[in-house]
XYZ file of C-alpha atoms in Angstrom:
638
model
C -5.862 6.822 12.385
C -7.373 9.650 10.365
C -5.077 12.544 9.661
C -6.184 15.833 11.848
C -7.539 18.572 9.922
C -6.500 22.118 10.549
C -8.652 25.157 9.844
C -6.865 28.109 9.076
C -8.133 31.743 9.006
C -6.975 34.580 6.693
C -6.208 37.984 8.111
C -8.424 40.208 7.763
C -6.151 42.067 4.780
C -6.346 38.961 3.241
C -9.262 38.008 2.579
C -10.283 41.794 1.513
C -7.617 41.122 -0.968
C -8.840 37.655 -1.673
C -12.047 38.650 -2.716
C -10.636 41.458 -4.761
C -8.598 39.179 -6.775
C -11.531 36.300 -7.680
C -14.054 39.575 -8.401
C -11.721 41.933 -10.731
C -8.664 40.767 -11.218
C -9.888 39.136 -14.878
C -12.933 40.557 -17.203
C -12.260 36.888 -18.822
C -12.600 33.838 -16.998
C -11.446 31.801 -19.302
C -7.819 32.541 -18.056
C -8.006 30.743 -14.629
C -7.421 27.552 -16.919
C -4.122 29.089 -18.486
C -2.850 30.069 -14.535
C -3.154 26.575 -13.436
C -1.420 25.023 -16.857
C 1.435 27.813 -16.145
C 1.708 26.850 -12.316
C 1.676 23.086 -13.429
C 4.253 23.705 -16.413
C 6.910 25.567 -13.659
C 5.784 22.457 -11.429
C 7.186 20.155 -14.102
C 10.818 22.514 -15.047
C 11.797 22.656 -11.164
C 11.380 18.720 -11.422
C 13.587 18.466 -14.624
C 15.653 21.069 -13.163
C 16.639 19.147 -9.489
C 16.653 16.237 -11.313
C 19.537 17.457 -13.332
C 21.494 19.732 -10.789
C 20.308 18.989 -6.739
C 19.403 17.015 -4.414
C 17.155 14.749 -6.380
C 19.262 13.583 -9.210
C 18.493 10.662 -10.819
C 14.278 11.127 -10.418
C 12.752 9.606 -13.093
C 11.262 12.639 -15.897
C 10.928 10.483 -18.682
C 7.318 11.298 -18.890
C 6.489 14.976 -17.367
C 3.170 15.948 -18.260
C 0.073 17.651 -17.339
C -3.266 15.465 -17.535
C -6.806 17.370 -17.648
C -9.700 15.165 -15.920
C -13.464 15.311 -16.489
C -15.752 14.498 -13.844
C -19.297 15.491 -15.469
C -21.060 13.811 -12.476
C -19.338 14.937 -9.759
C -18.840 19.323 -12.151
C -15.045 18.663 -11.452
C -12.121 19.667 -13.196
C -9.055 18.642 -12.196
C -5.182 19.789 -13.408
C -2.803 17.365 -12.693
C 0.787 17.261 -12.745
C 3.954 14.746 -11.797
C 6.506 17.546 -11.564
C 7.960 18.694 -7.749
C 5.322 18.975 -5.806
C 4.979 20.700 -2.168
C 5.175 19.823 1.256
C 2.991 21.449 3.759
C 4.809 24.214 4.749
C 5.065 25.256 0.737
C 1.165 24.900 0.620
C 1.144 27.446 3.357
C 3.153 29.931 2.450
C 3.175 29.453 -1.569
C -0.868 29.363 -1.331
C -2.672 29.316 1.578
C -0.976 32.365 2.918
C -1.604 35.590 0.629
C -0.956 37.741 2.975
C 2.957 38.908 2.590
C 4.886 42.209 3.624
C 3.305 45.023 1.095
C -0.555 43.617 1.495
C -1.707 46.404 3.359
C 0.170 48.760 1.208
C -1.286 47.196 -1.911
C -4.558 47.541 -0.818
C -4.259 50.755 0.265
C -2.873 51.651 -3.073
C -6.112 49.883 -4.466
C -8.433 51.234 -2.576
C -6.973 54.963 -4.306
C -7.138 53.991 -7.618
C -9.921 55.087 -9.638
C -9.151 53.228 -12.672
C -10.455 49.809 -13.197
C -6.712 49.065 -15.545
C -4.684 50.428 -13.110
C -6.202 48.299 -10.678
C -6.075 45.220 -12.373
C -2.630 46.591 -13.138
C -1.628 46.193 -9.169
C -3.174 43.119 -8.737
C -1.326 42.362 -11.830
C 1.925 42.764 -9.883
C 1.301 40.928 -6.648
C 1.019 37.396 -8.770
C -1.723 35.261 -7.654
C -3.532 33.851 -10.248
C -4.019 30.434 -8.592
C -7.029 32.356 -7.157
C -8.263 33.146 -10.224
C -9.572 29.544 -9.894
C -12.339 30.658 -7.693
C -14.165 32.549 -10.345
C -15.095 29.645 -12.120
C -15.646 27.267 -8.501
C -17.307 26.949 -5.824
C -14.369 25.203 -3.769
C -11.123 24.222 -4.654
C -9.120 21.155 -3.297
C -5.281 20.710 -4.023
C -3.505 17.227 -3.530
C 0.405 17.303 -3.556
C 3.277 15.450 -2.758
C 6.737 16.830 -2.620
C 9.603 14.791 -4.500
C 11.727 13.264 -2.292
C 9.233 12.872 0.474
C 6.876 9.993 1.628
C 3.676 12.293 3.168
C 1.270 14.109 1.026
C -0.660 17.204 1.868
C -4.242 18.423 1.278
C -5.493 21.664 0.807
C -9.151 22.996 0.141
C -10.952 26.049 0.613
C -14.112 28.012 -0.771
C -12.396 31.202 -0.945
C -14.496 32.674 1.794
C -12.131 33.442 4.011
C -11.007 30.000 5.283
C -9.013 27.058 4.270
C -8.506 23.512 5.635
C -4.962 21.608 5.960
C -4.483 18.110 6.252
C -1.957 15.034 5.695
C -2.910 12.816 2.864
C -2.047 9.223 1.960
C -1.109 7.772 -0.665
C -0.372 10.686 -3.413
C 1.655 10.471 -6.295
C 4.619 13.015 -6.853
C 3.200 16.036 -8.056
C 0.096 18.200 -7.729
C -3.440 17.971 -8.529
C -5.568 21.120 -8.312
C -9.479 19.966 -8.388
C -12.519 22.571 -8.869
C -15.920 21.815 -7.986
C -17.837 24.120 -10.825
C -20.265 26.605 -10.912
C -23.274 25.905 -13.294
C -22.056 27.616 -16.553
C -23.934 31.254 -17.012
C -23.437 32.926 -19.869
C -24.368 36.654 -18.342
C -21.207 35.812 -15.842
C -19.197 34.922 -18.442
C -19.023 31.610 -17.282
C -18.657 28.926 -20.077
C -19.340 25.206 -19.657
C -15.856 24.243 -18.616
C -16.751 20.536 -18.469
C -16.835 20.590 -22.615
C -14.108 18.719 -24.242
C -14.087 21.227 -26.737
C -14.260 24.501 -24.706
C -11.120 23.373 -22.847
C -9.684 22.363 -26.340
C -9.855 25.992 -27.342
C -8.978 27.673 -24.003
C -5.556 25.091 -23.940
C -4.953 26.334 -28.177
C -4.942 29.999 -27.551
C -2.963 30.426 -24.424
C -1.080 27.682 -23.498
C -0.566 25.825 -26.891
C 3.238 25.826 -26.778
C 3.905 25.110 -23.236
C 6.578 22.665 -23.477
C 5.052 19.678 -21.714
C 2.367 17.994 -22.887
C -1.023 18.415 -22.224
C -3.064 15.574 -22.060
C -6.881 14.976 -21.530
C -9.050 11.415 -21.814
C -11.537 11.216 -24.995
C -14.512 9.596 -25.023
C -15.661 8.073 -28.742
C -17.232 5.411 -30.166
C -16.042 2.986 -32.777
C -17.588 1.688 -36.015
C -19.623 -0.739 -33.618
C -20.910 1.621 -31.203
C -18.422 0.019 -28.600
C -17.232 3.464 -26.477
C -13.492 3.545 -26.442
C -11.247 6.350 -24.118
C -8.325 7.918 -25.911
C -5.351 10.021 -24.143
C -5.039 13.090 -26.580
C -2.379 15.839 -26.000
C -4.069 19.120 -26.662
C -0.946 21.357 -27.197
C 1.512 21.172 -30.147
C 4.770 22.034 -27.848
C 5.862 23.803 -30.630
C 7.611 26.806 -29.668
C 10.159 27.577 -32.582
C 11.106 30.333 -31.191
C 12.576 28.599 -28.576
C 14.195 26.394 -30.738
C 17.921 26.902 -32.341
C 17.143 28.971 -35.908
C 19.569 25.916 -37.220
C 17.069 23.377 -36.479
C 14.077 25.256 -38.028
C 13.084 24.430 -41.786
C 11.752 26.990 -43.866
C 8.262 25.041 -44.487
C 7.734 25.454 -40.307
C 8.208 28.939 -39.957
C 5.788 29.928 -42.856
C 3.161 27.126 -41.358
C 3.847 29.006 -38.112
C 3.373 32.574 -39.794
C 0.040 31.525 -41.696
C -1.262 30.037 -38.456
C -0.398 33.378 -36.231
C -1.304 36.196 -39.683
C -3.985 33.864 -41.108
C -2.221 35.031 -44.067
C -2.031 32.226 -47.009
C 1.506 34.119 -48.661
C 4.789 32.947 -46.770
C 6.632 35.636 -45.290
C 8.937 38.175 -47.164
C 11.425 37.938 -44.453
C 11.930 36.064 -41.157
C 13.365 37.848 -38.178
C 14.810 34.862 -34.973
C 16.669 36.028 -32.110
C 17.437 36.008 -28.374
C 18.706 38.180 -26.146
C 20.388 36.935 -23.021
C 21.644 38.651 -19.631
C 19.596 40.972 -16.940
C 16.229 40.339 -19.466
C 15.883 37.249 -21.265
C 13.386 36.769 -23.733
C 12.978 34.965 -27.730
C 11.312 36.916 -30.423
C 10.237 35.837 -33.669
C 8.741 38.413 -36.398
C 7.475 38.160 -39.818
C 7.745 40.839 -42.337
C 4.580 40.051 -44.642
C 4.645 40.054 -48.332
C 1.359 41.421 -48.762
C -0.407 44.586 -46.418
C -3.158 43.401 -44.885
C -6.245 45.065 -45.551
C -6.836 47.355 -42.942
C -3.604 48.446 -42.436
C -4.439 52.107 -42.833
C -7.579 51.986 -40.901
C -8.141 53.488 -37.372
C -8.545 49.767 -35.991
C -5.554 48.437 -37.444
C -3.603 46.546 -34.794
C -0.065 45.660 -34.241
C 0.673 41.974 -35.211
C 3.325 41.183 -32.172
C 1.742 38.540 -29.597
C 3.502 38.864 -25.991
C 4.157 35.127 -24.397
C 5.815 34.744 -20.835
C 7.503 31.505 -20.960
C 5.505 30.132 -23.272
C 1.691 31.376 -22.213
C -0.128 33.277 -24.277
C -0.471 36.945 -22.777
C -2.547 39.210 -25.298
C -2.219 40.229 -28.693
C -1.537 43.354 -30.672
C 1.296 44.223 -27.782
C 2.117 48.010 -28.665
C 4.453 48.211 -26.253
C 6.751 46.199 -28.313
C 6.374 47.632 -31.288
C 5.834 51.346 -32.593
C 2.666 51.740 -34.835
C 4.664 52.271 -37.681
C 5.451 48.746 -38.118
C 2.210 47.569 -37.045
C 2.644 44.932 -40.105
C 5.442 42.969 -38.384
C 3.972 39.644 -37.311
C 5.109 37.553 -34.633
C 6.001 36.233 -31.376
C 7.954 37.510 -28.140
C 8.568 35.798 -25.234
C 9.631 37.265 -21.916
C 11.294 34.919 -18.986
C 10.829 37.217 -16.298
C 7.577 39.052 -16.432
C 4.310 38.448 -14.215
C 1.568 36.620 -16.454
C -0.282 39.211 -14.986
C 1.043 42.042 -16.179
C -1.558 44.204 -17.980
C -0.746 46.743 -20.781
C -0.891 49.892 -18.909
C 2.890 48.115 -17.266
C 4.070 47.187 -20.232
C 3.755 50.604 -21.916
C 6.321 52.242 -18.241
C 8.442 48.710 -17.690
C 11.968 50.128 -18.775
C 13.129 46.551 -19.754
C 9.949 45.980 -22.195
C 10.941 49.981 -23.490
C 14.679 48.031 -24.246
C 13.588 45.169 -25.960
C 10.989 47.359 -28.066
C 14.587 49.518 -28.927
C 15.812 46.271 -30.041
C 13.219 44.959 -32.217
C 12.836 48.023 -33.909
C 16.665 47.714 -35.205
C 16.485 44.059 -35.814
C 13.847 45.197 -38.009
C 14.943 48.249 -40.216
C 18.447 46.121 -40.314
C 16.345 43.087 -42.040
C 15.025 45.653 -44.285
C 17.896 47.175 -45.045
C 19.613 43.894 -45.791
C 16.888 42.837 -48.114
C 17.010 46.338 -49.884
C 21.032 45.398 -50.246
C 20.753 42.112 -51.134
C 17.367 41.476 -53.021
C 16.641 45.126 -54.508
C 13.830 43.162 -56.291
C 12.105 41.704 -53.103
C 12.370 44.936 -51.177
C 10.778 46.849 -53.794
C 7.935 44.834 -53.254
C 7.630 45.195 -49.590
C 8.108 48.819 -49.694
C 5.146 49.000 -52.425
C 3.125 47.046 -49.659
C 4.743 48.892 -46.657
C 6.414 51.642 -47.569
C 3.996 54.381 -46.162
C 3.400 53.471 -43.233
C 7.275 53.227 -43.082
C 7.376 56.864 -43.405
C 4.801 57.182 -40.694
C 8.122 56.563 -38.776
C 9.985 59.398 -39.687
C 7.140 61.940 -38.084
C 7.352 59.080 -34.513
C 10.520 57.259 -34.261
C 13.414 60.814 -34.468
C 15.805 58.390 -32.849
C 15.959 55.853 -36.231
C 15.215 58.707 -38.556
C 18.606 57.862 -40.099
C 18.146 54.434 -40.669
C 14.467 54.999 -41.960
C 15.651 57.817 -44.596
C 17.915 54.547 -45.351
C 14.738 53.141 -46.447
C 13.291 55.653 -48.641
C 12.471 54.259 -51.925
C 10.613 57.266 -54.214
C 9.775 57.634 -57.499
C 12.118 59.899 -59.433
C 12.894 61.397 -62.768
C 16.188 59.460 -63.169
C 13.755 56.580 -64.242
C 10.311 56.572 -65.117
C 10.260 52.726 -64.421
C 12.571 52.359 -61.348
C 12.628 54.255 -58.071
C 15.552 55.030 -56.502
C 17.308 55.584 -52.523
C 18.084 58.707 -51.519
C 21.581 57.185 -51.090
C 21.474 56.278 -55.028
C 19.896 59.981 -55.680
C 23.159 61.485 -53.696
C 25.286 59.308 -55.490
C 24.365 60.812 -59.112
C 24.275 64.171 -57.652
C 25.519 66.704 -60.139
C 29.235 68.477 -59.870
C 28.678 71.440 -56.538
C 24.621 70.205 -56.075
C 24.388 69.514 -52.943
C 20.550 69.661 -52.119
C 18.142 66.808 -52.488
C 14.921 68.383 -55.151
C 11.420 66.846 -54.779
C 7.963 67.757 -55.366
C 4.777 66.531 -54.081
C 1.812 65.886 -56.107
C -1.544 63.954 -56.393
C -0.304 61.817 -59.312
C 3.280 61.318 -60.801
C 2.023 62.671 -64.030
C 0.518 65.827 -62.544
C 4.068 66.334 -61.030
C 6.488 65.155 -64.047
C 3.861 67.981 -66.072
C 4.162 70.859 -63.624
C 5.688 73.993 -64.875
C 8.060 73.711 -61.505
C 9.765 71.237 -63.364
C 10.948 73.068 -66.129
C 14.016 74.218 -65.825
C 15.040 71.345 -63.779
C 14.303 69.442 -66.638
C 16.395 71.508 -69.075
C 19.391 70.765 -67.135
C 19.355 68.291 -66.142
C 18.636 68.104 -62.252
C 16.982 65.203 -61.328
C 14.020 65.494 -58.978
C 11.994 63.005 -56.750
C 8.244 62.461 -57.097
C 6.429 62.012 -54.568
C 2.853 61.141 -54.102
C 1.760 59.432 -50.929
C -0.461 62.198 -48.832
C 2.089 61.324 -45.757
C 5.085 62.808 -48.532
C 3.201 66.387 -47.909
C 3.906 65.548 -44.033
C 7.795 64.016 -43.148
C 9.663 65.845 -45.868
C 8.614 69.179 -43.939
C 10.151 67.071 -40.720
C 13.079 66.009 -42.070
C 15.743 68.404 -42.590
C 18.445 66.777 -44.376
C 20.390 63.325 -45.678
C 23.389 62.553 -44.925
C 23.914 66.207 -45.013
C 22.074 67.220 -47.938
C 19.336 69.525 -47.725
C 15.827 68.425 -48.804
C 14.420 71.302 -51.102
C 10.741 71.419 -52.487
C 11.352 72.831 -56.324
C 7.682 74.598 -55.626
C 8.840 76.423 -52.528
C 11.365 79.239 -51.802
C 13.889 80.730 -54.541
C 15.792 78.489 -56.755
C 19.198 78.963 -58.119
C 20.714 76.613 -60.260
C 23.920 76.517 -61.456
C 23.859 76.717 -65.341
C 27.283 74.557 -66.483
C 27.056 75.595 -69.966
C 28.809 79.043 -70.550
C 26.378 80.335 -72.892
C 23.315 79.666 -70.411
C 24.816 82.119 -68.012
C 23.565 84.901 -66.888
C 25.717 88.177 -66.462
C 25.157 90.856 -63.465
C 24.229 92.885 -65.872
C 21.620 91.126 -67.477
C 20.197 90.494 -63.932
C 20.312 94.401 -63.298
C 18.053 94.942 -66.736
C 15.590 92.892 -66.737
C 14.835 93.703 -63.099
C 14.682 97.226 -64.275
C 12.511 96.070 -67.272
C 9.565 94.660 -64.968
C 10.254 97.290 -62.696
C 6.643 99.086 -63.025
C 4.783 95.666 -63.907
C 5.551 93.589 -60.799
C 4.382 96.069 -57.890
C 1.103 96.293 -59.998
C 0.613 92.932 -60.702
C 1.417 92.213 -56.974
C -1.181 95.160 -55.636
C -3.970 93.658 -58.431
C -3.844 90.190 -57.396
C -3.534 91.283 -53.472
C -6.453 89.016 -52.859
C -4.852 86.101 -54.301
C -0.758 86.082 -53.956
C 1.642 88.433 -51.587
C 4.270 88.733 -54.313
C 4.462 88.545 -58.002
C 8.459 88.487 -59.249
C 10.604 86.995 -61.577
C 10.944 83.138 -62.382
C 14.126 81.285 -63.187
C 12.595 77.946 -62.990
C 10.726 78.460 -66.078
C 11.401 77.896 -69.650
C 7.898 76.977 -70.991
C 5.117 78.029 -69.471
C 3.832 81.965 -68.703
C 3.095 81.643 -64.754
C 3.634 79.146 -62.016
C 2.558 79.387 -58.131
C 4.982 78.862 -55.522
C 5.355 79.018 -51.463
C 7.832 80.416 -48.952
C 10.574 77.927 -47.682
C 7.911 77.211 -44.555
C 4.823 78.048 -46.405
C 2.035 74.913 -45.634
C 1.454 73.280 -48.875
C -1.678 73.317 -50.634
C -2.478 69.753 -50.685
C -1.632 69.823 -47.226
C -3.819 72.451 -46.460
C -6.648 70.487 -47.663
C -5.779 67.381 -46.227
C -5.614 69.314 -42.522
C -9.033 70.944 -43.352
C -10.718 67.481 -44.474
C -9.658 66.173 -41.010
C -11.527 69.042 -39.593
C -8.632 71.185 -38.719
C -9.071 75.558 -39.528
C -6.366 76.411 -41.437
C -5.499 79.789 -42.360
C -5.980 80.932 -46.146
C -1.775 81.083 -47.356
C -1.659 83.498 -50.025
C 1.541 82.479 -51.821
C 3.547 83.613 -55.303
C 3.168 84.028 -58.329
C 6.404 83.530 -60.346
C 6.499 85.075 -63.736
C 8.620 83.876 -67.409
C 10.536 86.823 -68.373
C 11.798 85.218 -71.459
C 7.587 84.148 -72.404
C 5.751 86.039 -75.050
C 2.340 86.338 -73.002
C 4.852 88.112 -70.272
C 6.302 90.671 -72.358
C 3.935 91.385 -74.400
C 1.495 92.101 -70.925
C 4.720 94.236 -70.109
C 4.751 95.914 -72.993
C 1.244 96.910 -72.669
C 1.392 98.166 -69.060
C 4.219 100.391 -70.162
C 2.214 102.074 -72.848
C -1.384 102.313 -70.812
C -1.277 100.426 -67.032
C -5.004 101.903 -66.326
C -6.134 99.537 -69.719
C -8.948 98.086 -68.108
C -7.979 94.658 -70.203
C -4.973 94.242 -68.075
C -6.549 93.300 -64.834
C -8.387 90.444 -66.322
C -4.984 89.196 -68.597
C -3.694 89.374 -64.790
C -6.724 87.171 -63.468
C -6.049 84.444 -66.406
C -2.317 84.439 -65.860
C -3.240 83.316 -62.554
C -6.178 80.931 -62.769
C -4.107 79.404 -65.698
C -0.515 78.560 -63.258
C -3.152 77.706 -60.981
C -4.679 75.300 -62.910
C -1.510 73.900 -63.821
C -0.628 72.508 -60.557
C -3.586 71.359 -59.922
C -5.196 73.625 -57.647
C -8.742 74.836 -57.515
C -9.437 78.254 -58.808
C -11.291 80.639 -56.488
C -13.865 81.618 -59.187
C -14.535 79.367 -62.254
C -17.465 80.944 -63.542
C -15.636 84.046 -63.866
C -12.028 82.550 -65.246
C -14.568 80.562 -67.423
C -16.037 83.777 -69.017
C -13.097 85.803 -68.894
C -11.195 83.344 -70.496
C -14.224 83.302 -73.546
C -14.244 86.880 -74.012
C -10.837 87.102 -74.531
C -10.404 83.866 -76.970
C -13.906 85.677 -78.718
C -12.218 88.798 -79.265
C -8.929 87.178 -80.815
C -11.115 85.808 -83.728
């Protein structure tokens, strides 16, 4: 006799929530085929799993699989599995019941939210993207039989608000979830989901590692036009990171980083690991050899792809890693998330915060190795990387340490090498114990400026630096390992002469201060418009002049780069440091002492300024008028 059928009604809630879910839980509808592949796969592992530990050893799971079917006549597609199947009670409660404890308060929470993410976001959480089938059908009709039983079950239901129940005859172990398909509209996003090779690519990007394979029939026709059916399997099953590092060869992760970067260079390093306890997951990075092109551009992405046990999530994850290492490529896989979970989660989930924590130190510890081990290899990555490394020191204070660790700067130790700032402490002169450095455009604007003078002459060394974002963390970072950073163009310097003769007595302080006694408060009030100070130099031996800031003074290049970004900056006025010891200086000393209303003087004072302008590359307020003061002068000289 035929089977009764049952009609069941959803509560009200439900079917509110129902509709909710096939309307706006997904903007893509391509994912409904990725939810049933994921609900088939966890099908197939509680079927391995009994087999192995409960009531149903000794099953037969020599051949778990999932099978895609093609009906074009009939606009169904079916997924089909052989893994545990349900009885009727589990179709009830596992699907044809939505409605658990919470449903009202979901909705209500729903109903509140004015944020399309945040909504998706809750939906997200409740977990029921079997429903997502009815975007892309009209009705859906589920077949299952329960391992271990004799009966099967079948369920159908147009999503309306209804759903019919009945026993069914006959069934295989397993589950078979058929949809009866809309006509394909492109303005709905719906896609022709009878094409062999639209389900080719939807099975590729999201559920290409699942660990079971995937198998659909394949029509073709032979060299004699005979039409033959072949069983392909659509995914590769190849999750490395799942896989022991000891069983991995070198050839498949670089064919697995070129296929995830599109990169055509292998790797400079490769990161495997696995954490185990209240959060299990697999990660596997990539630190690139090269930087991709747009790797300083506003639409520069992170590389890290999120998987939950093996299906494809989304891309560019930021909640797993900081923007600074947006070049890390790579995988991570999460056991115990939703595969709903939307991005707005991930960036408040406490556990995804912890693994972030972690990848970021498996990281800057595989850097730091390679800078130990392969100083070579690391210089190139930090050539490729290095900048937006130091992005990281302005973000990430809780691995400043590690990141300073990193540093790798150009230096006047060696005009071919760059050094650490751990090798820069290490050659550290006898009592020094502050780190020098100055910023500049280029390293031969710096290794020329008159700042470095008397560093030069003995023998201090100084670090170069030249990447815009220099201007930026070294004002951010106060010291390493508990050496002061100093910029030789800001604040007083003092440094200790070591050779007797170069010292300089009290006394000799005490007169020459009392030399340019009259000459620096006049300098100072004539170049008001330009400088707050004018006083004495000891970083000079050379040059006349240079310009220099307070300790927290902005920087001039800095100052620019703030105003090109559309920022208002305050005009700094800064000071001007004078050569004692230079013939231009006493001899404009020597003529202020005999006549300081000369009329001469104020200009001399203009060109001593445009000119230590000039010489550290800045822009001069007025060059037409340094221009012609500077010819009158030269004319009258001749």
């Amino acid at each position: 006799m035929p089977s009764s059928v049952e009609t069941l009604e959803f509560q009200a809630e439900t079917r509110q929530l129902l509709r909710l879910v096939i309307h706006s839980i997904y903007s893509n509808k391509d994912i409904f085929l990725r939810e049933l592949i994921s609900n088939a796969s966890d099908a197939l592992d509680k079927l391995r799993l009994e087999s192995l530990t409960g009531s149903l050893a000794g099953v037969d799971i020599s051949d778990l699989h999932i099978s895609l079917e093609v009906d074009s006549d009939a606009r169904t597609l079916t997924v089909r599995d052989n893994g545990i199947g349900m009885t009727r009670d589990d179709l009830v409660e596992l699907i044809g019941t939505i409605a658990k404890s919470g449903t009202a308060g979901l909705l209500e929470k729903i109903k509140e939210s004015k944020d399309a993410a945040t909504t998706e976001s809750l939906i997200g959480q409740f977990g029921v993207g079997f429903y997502s089938a009815f975007m892309v059908a009209d009705k859906v009709t589920v077949h299952t039989r329960r391992a271990g039983t004799d009966s099967g079950t079948q369920w159908e239901s147009d999503g309306e608000g209804s759903y019919t129940i009945q026993a069914a005859d006959d069934l295989p172990v397993g589950t078979s979830v058929t949809l009866h398909l809309k006509p394909a509209d492109s303005e709905d996003g719906l896609a022709d989901y009878l094409s062999e090779s639209k389900i080719r690519q939807i099975v590729k990007r999201y559920s290409d590692f699942i660990r079971w394979p995937i198998r659909m029939a394949t029509d073709r026709t032979d060299a004699d036009d005979n039409a033959t059916s072949d069983l392909d399997t659509l995914n590769s099953m190849k999750a490395l990171w799942a896989r022991p590092r000891s069983e991995v060869t070198e050839h498949e992760y670089n064919e697995f980083y070129q296929q995830i970067s599109h990169d055509w260079l292998p790797p400079a390093e490769t990161i495997h690991m696995r954490a185990e306890g209240t959060f299990e997951y697999e990660a596997l990075l990539f630190i690139p050899s090269q930087a991709p092109f747009d790797l300083y551009s506003r639409e520069s992405k992170s590389g890290v792809q999120l998987y939950v046990k093996r299906v494809f999530i989304m891309d560019d994850c930021e909640a797993l890693m900081p923007n600074y290492l947006r070049f890390v490529k790579g995988v991570v896989d999460a056991h115990d998330l939703s595969l709903n979970v939307s991005r707005e989660l991930l960036q408040h989930d406490r556990q995804i915060q912890g693994v972030r924590r972690r990848l970021v130190k498996k990281v800057l510890g595989a850097l730091k190795d390679m800078q130990a081990k392969d100083a070579e290899r690391y210089a190139k990555v930090w050539d490729q990387f290095g900048r937006a490394l130091k992005e990281g020191l302005l973000e990430d204070t809780d691995n400043t340490e590690a990141l300073l660790e990193l540093v790798s700067a150009a230096s006047t130790h060696d005009p071919a090498k760059t050094t650490t700032l751990r090798e820069y402490v290490e050659r550290m002169k006898d009592g020094q114990d502050t780190i020098y450095y100055l910023t500049g455009e280029t390293r031969a604007m710096v290794e020329n400026s008159p700042h470095m003078e008397a560093f030069a002459a003995k023998g201090y060394e100084v670090l170069i630096l030249t990447d815009p974002i220099d201007e930026v963390w070294v004002d951010q970072v106060p010291a390493f390992d508990g050496h002061r950073l100093q910029s030789i163009a800001k604040g007083q310097v003092d440094l200790d002469e070591s050779a007797e003769g170069d010292k300089e007595t009290d006394g000799d302080k005490a007169q020459r201060e009392q030399d340019f006694a009259a000459l620096l408060p006049w300098l100072t009030t004539t170049l008001s418009d330009h400088v707050k100070q004018v006083r004495l130099s000891s970083r000079l031996t050379t040059s006349a002049a240079c310009i220099v800031g307070d300790a927290h003074d902005v920087t001039p290049t800095l100052e620019k780069m703030y105003r090109a970004m559309g920022q208002q900056m305050p005009t700094v006025k800064r000071i001007l440091e004078l050569n004692p010891t230079h013939p231009l200086i006493t001899a404009l000393r020597t003529a202020h002492h005999a006549d300081a209303e000369a009329p001469a003087l104020k200009e001399i004072a203009e060109l001593i300024y445009g000119s230590a302008l000039l010489a550290e590359g800045g822009d001069l307020p007025d060059p037409a008028r340094f221009t012609r003061l500077l010819t009158d002068h030269l004319t009258r000289t001749l």
